[in-house]
């Protein structure tokens, strides 16, 4: 059983620039589904593959590392739905204002499963713009 306060405390690490502390509570064999039709979408079956397949790729095109702020949180037993927002800019100065909803499942204080909903078009456009910006004229 998890509490809303516990989940909010965990997610605050994503807000205050300590994602490593957040990821200490993520199981190494987490199942993390990123929904949508964009290059980062898919089902990741390890913490390392999720980080390298999504966050690391976004951080390559963002002005500063991805910072997610909690908008709302609803808990029920061992599950939580956490709404997050990223207000950032790309290295080329374009806004990156994405909203996320992570439906999370916990076991023994560890995050074991996530289904993440986000703005697919924004991800696709951000990654495509980055490719165009890096190509010579």
PDB file of C-alpha atoms in Angstrom:
ATOM      1  CA  UNK A   1       0.000   0.000   0.000  1.00  0.00           C
ATOM      2  CA  UNK A   2       1.384   3.418  -0.970  1.00  0.00           C
ATOM      3  CA  UNK A   3       0.309   6.863   0.121  1.00  0.00           C
ATOM      4  CA  UNK A   4      -0.077   9.998  -1.935  1.00  0.00           C
ATOM      5  CA  UNK A   5       2.459  11.736   0.310  1.00  0.00           C
ATOM      6  CA  UNK A   6       5.039   9.006  -0.336  1.00  0.00           C
ATOM      7  CA  UNK A   7       4.514   9.186  -4.116  1.00  0.00           C
ATOM      8  CA  UNK A   8       4.785  12.986  -4.107  1.00  0.00           C
ATOM      9  CA  UNK A   9       7.992  12.794  -2.061  1.00  0.00           C
ATOM     10  CA  UNK A  10       9.443  10.330  -4.588  1.00  0.00           C
ATOM     11  CA  UNK A  11       8.463  12.424  -7.606  1.00  0.00           C
ATOM     12  CA  UNK A  12       9.860  15.633  -6.061  1.00  0.00           C
ATOM     13  CA  UNK A  13      13.289  14.305  -6.981  1.00  0.00           C
ATOM     14  CA  UNK A  14      12.354  14.797 -10.650  1.00  0.00           C
ATOM     15  CA  UNK A  15      11.432  18.408  -9.860  1.00  0.00           C
ATOM     16  CA  UNK A  16      14.530  19.326  -7.908  1.00  0.00           C
ATOM     17  CA  UNK A  17      17.201  18.042 -10.279  1.00  0.00           C
ATOM     18  CA  UNK A  18      17.795  14.685  -8.582  1.00  0.00           C
ATOM     19  CA  UNK A  19      16.523  12.141 -11.108  1.00  0.00           C
ATOM     20  CA  UNK A  20      19.138   9.636  -9.904  1.00  0.00           C
ATOM     21  CA  UNK A  21      17.483   9.588  -6.482  1.00  0.00           C
ATOM     22  CA  UNK A  22      14.086   9.009  -8.136  1.00  0.00           C
ATOM     23  CA  UNK A  23      15.482   6.158 -10.224  1.00  0.00           C
ATOM     24  CA  UNK A  24      16.903   4.449  -7.125  1.00  0.00           C
ATOM     25  CA  UNK A  25      13.262   3.528  -6.369  1.00  0.00           C
ATOM     26  CA  UNK A  26      12.670   2.152  -9.872  1.00  0.00           C
ATOM     27  CA  UNK A  27      13.136  -1.606 -10.254  1.00  0.00           C
ATOM     28  CA  UNK A  28      15.976  -2.605 -12.579  1.00  0.00           C
ATOM     29  CA  UNK A  29      13.512  -4.835 -14.448  1.00  0.00           C
ATOM     30  CA  UNK A  30      10.739  -2.236 -14.619  1.00  0.00           C
ATOM     31  CA  UNK A  31       8.280  -2.515 -17.487  1.00  0.00           C
ATOM     32  CA  UNK A  32       7.894   1.012 -18.862  1.00  0.00           C
ATOM     33  CA  UNK A  33       5.507   1.531 -21.758  1.00  0.00           C
ATOM     34  CA  UNK A  34       5.777   4.858 -23.561  1.00  0.00           C
ATOM     35  CA  UNK A  35       2.608   5.230 -25.598  1.00  0.00           C
ATOM     36  CA  UNK A  36       2.277   6.988 -28.913  1.00  0.00           C
ATOM     37  CA  UNK A  37       3.616   7.005 -32.438  1.00  0.00           C
ATOM     38  CA  UNK A  38       6.995   8.692 -32.168  1.00  0.00           C
ATOM     39  CA  UNK A  39      10.638   7.536 -32.035  1.00  0.00           C
ATOM     40  CA  UNK A  40      10.661   7.163 -28.235  1.00  0.00           C
ATOM     41  CA  UNK A  41       7.469   5.065 -28.055  1.00  0.00           C
ATOM     42  CA  UNK A  42       7.738   1.430 -27.094  1.00  0.00           C
ATOM     43  CA  UNK A  43       7.943  -0.989 -24.219  1.00  0.00           C
ATOM     44  CA  UNK A  44      11.161  -0.863 -22.231  1.00  0.00           C
ATOM     45  CA  UNK A  45      11.884  -3.838 -19.973  1.00  0.00           C
ATOM     46  CA  UNK A  46      14.739  -2.418 -17.916  1.00  0.00           C
ATOM     47  CA  UNK A  47      15.421   0.858 -16.157  1.00  0.00           C
ATOM     48  CA  UNK A  48      18.598   1.307 -18.198  1.00  0.00           C
ATOM     49  CA  UNK A  49      16.830   0.803 -21.531  1.00  0.00           C
ATOM     50  CA  UNK A  50      14.104   3.284 -20.573  1.00  0.00           C
ATOM     51  CA  UNK A  51      16.611   5.955 -19.550  1.00  0.00           C
ATOM     52  CA  UNK A  52      18.803   5.486 -22.628  1.00  0.00           C
ATOM     53  CA  UNK A  53      15.840   5.162 -24.999  1.00  0.00           C
ATOM     54  CA  UNK A  54      13.914   8.202 -23.812  1.00  0.00           C
ATOM     55  CA  UNK A  55      15.356  10.615 -21.259  1.00  0.00           C
ATOM     56  CA  UNK A  56      18.897  10.523 -22.632  1.00  0.00           C
ATOM     57  CA  UNK A  57      17.626  11.144 -26.157  1.00  0.00           C
ATOM     58  CA  UNK A  58      15.492  14.085 -25.029  1.00  0.00           C
ATOM     59  CA  UNK A  59      18.348  15.532 -23.003  1.00  0.00           C
ATOM     60  CA  UNK A  60      20.468  15.591 -26.183  1.00  0.00           C
ATOM     61  CA  UNK A  61      18.069  18.095 -27.777  1.00  0.00           C
ATOM     62  CA  UNK A  62      16.958  20.088 -24.730  1.00  0.00           C
ATOM     63  CA  UNK A  63      18.663  23.216 -23.441  1.00  0.00           C
ATOM     64  CA  UNK A  64      18.904  21.689 -19.951  1.00  0.00           C
ATOM     65  CA  UNK A  65      18.165  18.208 -18.577  1.00  0.00           C
ATOM     66  CA  UNK A  66      14.504  17.216 -18.547  1.00  0.00           C
ATOM     67  CA  UNK A  67      12.782  18.506 -15.413  1.00  0.00           C
ATOM     68  CA  UNK A  68       9.321  17.158 -14.647  1.00  0.00           C
ATOM     69  CA  UNK A  69       6.976  18.898 -12.225  1.00  0.00           C
ATOM     70  CA  UNK A  70       4.035  17.167 -10.596  1.00  0.00           C
ATOM     71  CA  UNK A  71       0.642  18.649 -11.423  1.00  0.00           C
ATOM     72  CA  UNK A  72      -1.540  16.069  -9.674  1.00  0.00           C
ATOM     73  CA  UNK A  73      -1.440  12.625  -8.136  1.00  0.00           C
ATOM     74  CA  UNK A  74      -4.110  10.024  -7.398  1.00  0.00           C
ATOM     75  CA  UNK A  75      -3.294   6.860  -5.427  1.00  0.00           C
ATOM     76  CA  UNK A  76      -5.202   3.628  -5.007  1.00  0.00           C
ATOM     77  CA  UNK A  77      -3.599   0.709  -3.199  1.00  0.00           C
ATOM     78  CA  UNK A  78      -0.371  -0.116  -5.009  1.00  0.00           C
ATOM     79  CA  UNK A  79      -1.045   2.166  -7.982  1.00  0.00           C
ATOM     80  CA  UNK A  80      -0.746   5.868  -8.674  1.00  0.00           C
ATOM     81  CA  UNK A  81      -1.568   8.120 -11.594  1.00  0.00           C
ATOM     82  CA  UNK A  82       0.829  11.063 -11.681  1.00  0.00           C
ATOM     83  CA  UNK A  83       0.332  13.998 -14.021  1.00  0.00           C
ATOM     84  CA  UNK A  84       3.544  15.834 -14.872  1.00  0.00           C
ATOM     85  CA  UNK A  85       4.576  18.796 -16.959  1.00  0.00           C
ATOM     86  CA  UNK A  86       7.882  19.657 -18.621  1.00  0.00           C
ATOM     87  CA  UNK A  87       8.404  23.342 -19.346  1.00  0.00           C
ATOM     88  CA  UNK A  88      11.682  23.551 -21.195  1.00  0.00           C
ATOM     89  CA  UNK A  89      13.334  24.705 -24.385  1.00  0.00           C
ATOM     90  CA  UNK A  90      15.256  22.929 -27.082  1.00  0.00           C
ATOM     91  CA  UNK A  91      18.854  23.864 -27.821  1.00  0.00           C
ATOM     92  CA  UNK A  92      17.540  25.854 -30.798  1.00  0.00           C
ATOM     93  CA  UNK A  93      15.228  27.877 -28.523  1.00  0.00           C
ATOM     94  CA  UNK A  94      11.909  26.212 -29.339  1.00  0.00           C
ATOM     95  CA  UNK A  95       9.532  25.598 -26.433  1.00  0.00           C
ATOM     96  CA  UNK A  96       9.167  22.042 -25.165  1.00  0.00           C
ATOM     97  CA  UNK A  97       6.038  22.096 -23.016  1.00  0.00           C
ATOM     98  CA  UNK A  98       4.945  18.505 -22.739  1.00  0.00           C
ATOM     99  CA  UNK A  99       2.354  17.045 -20.399  1.00  0.00           C
ATOM    100  CA  UNK A 100       2.590  13.498 -19.148  1.00  0.00           C
ATOM    101  CA  UNK A 101       0.445  11.071 -17.232  1.00  0.00           C
ATOM    102  CA  UNK A 102       2.303   8.125 -15.737  1.00  0.00           C
ATOM    103  CA  UNK A 103       0.146   5.268 -14.492  1.00  0.00           C
ATOM    104  CA  UNK A 104       2.455   3.593 -11.998  1.00  0.00           C
ATOM    105  CA  UNK A 105       2.441   0.295 -10.139  1.00  0.00           C
ATOM    106  CA  UNK A 106       4.533  -0.207  -7.009  1.00  0.00           C
ATOM    107  CA  UNK A 107       5.665  -3.274  -5.093  1.00  0.00           C
ATOM    108  CA  UNK A 108       7.645  -3.186  -1.844  1.00  0.00           C
ATOM    109  CA  UNK A 109       8.462   0.504  -2.295  1.00  0.00           C
ATOM    110  CA  UNK A 110       9.748   0.046  -5.848  1.00  0.00           C
ATOM    111  CA  UNK A 111       8.269   1.265  -9.101  1.00  0.00           C
ATOM    112  CA  UNK A 112       7.748  -1.891 -11.162  1.00  0.00           C
ATOM    113  CA  UNK A 113       5.468  -0.847 -14.022  1.00  0.00           C
ATOM    114  CA  UNK A 114       4.649   2.425 -15.799  1.00  0.00           C
ATOM    115  CA  UNK A 115       2.413   3.316 -18.708  1.00  0.00           C
ATOM    116  CA  UNK A 116       3.307   6.838 -19.847  1.00  0.00           C
ATOM    117  CA  UNK A 117       0.986   9.017 -21.916  1.00  0.00           C
ATOM    118  CA  UNK A 118       2.371  12.146 -23.590  1.00  0.00           C
ATOM    119  CA  UNK A 119       2.132  14.446 -26.590  1.00  0.00           C
ATOM    120  CA  UNK A 120       3.441  12.280 -29.447  1.00  0.00           C
ATOM    121  CA  UNK A 121       3.381  15.112 -31.987  1.00  0.00           C
ATOM    122  CA  UNK A 122       5.508  17.346 -29.765  1.00  0.00           C
ATOM    123  CA  UNK A 123       8.096  14.592 -29.273  1.00  0.00           C
ATOM    124  CA  UNK A 124       8.207  13.850 -33.001  1.00  0.00           C
ATOM    125  CA  UNK A 125       8.478  17.538 -33.958  1.00  0.00           C
ATOM    126  CA  UNK A 126      11.150  18.194 -31.335  1.00  0.00           C
ATOM    127  CA  UNK A 127      13.318  15.305 -32.507  1.00  0.00           C
ATOM    128  CA  UNK A 128      12.746  16.118 -36.202  1.00  0.00           C
ATOM    129  CA  UNK A 129      13.581  19.807 -35.655  1.00  0.00           C
ATOM    130  CA  UNK A 130      16.771  18.802 -33.887  1.00  0.00           C
ATOM    131  CA  UNK A 131      17.813  16.680 -36.873  1.00  0.00           C
ATOM    132  CA  UNK A 132      17.116  19.551 -39.289  1.00  0.00           C
ATOM    133  CA  UNK A 133      18.977  22.050 -37.084  1.00  0.00           C
ATOM    134  CA  UNK A 134      22.066  19.838 -37.019  1.00  0.00           C
ATOM    135  CA  UNK A 135      22.233  19.291 -40.793  1.00  0.00           C
ATOM    136  CA  UNK A 136      24.472  21.582 -42.843  1.00  0.00           C
ATOM    137  CA  UNK A 137      22.815  23.824 -45.432  1.00  0.00           C
TER     138      UNK A 137
END
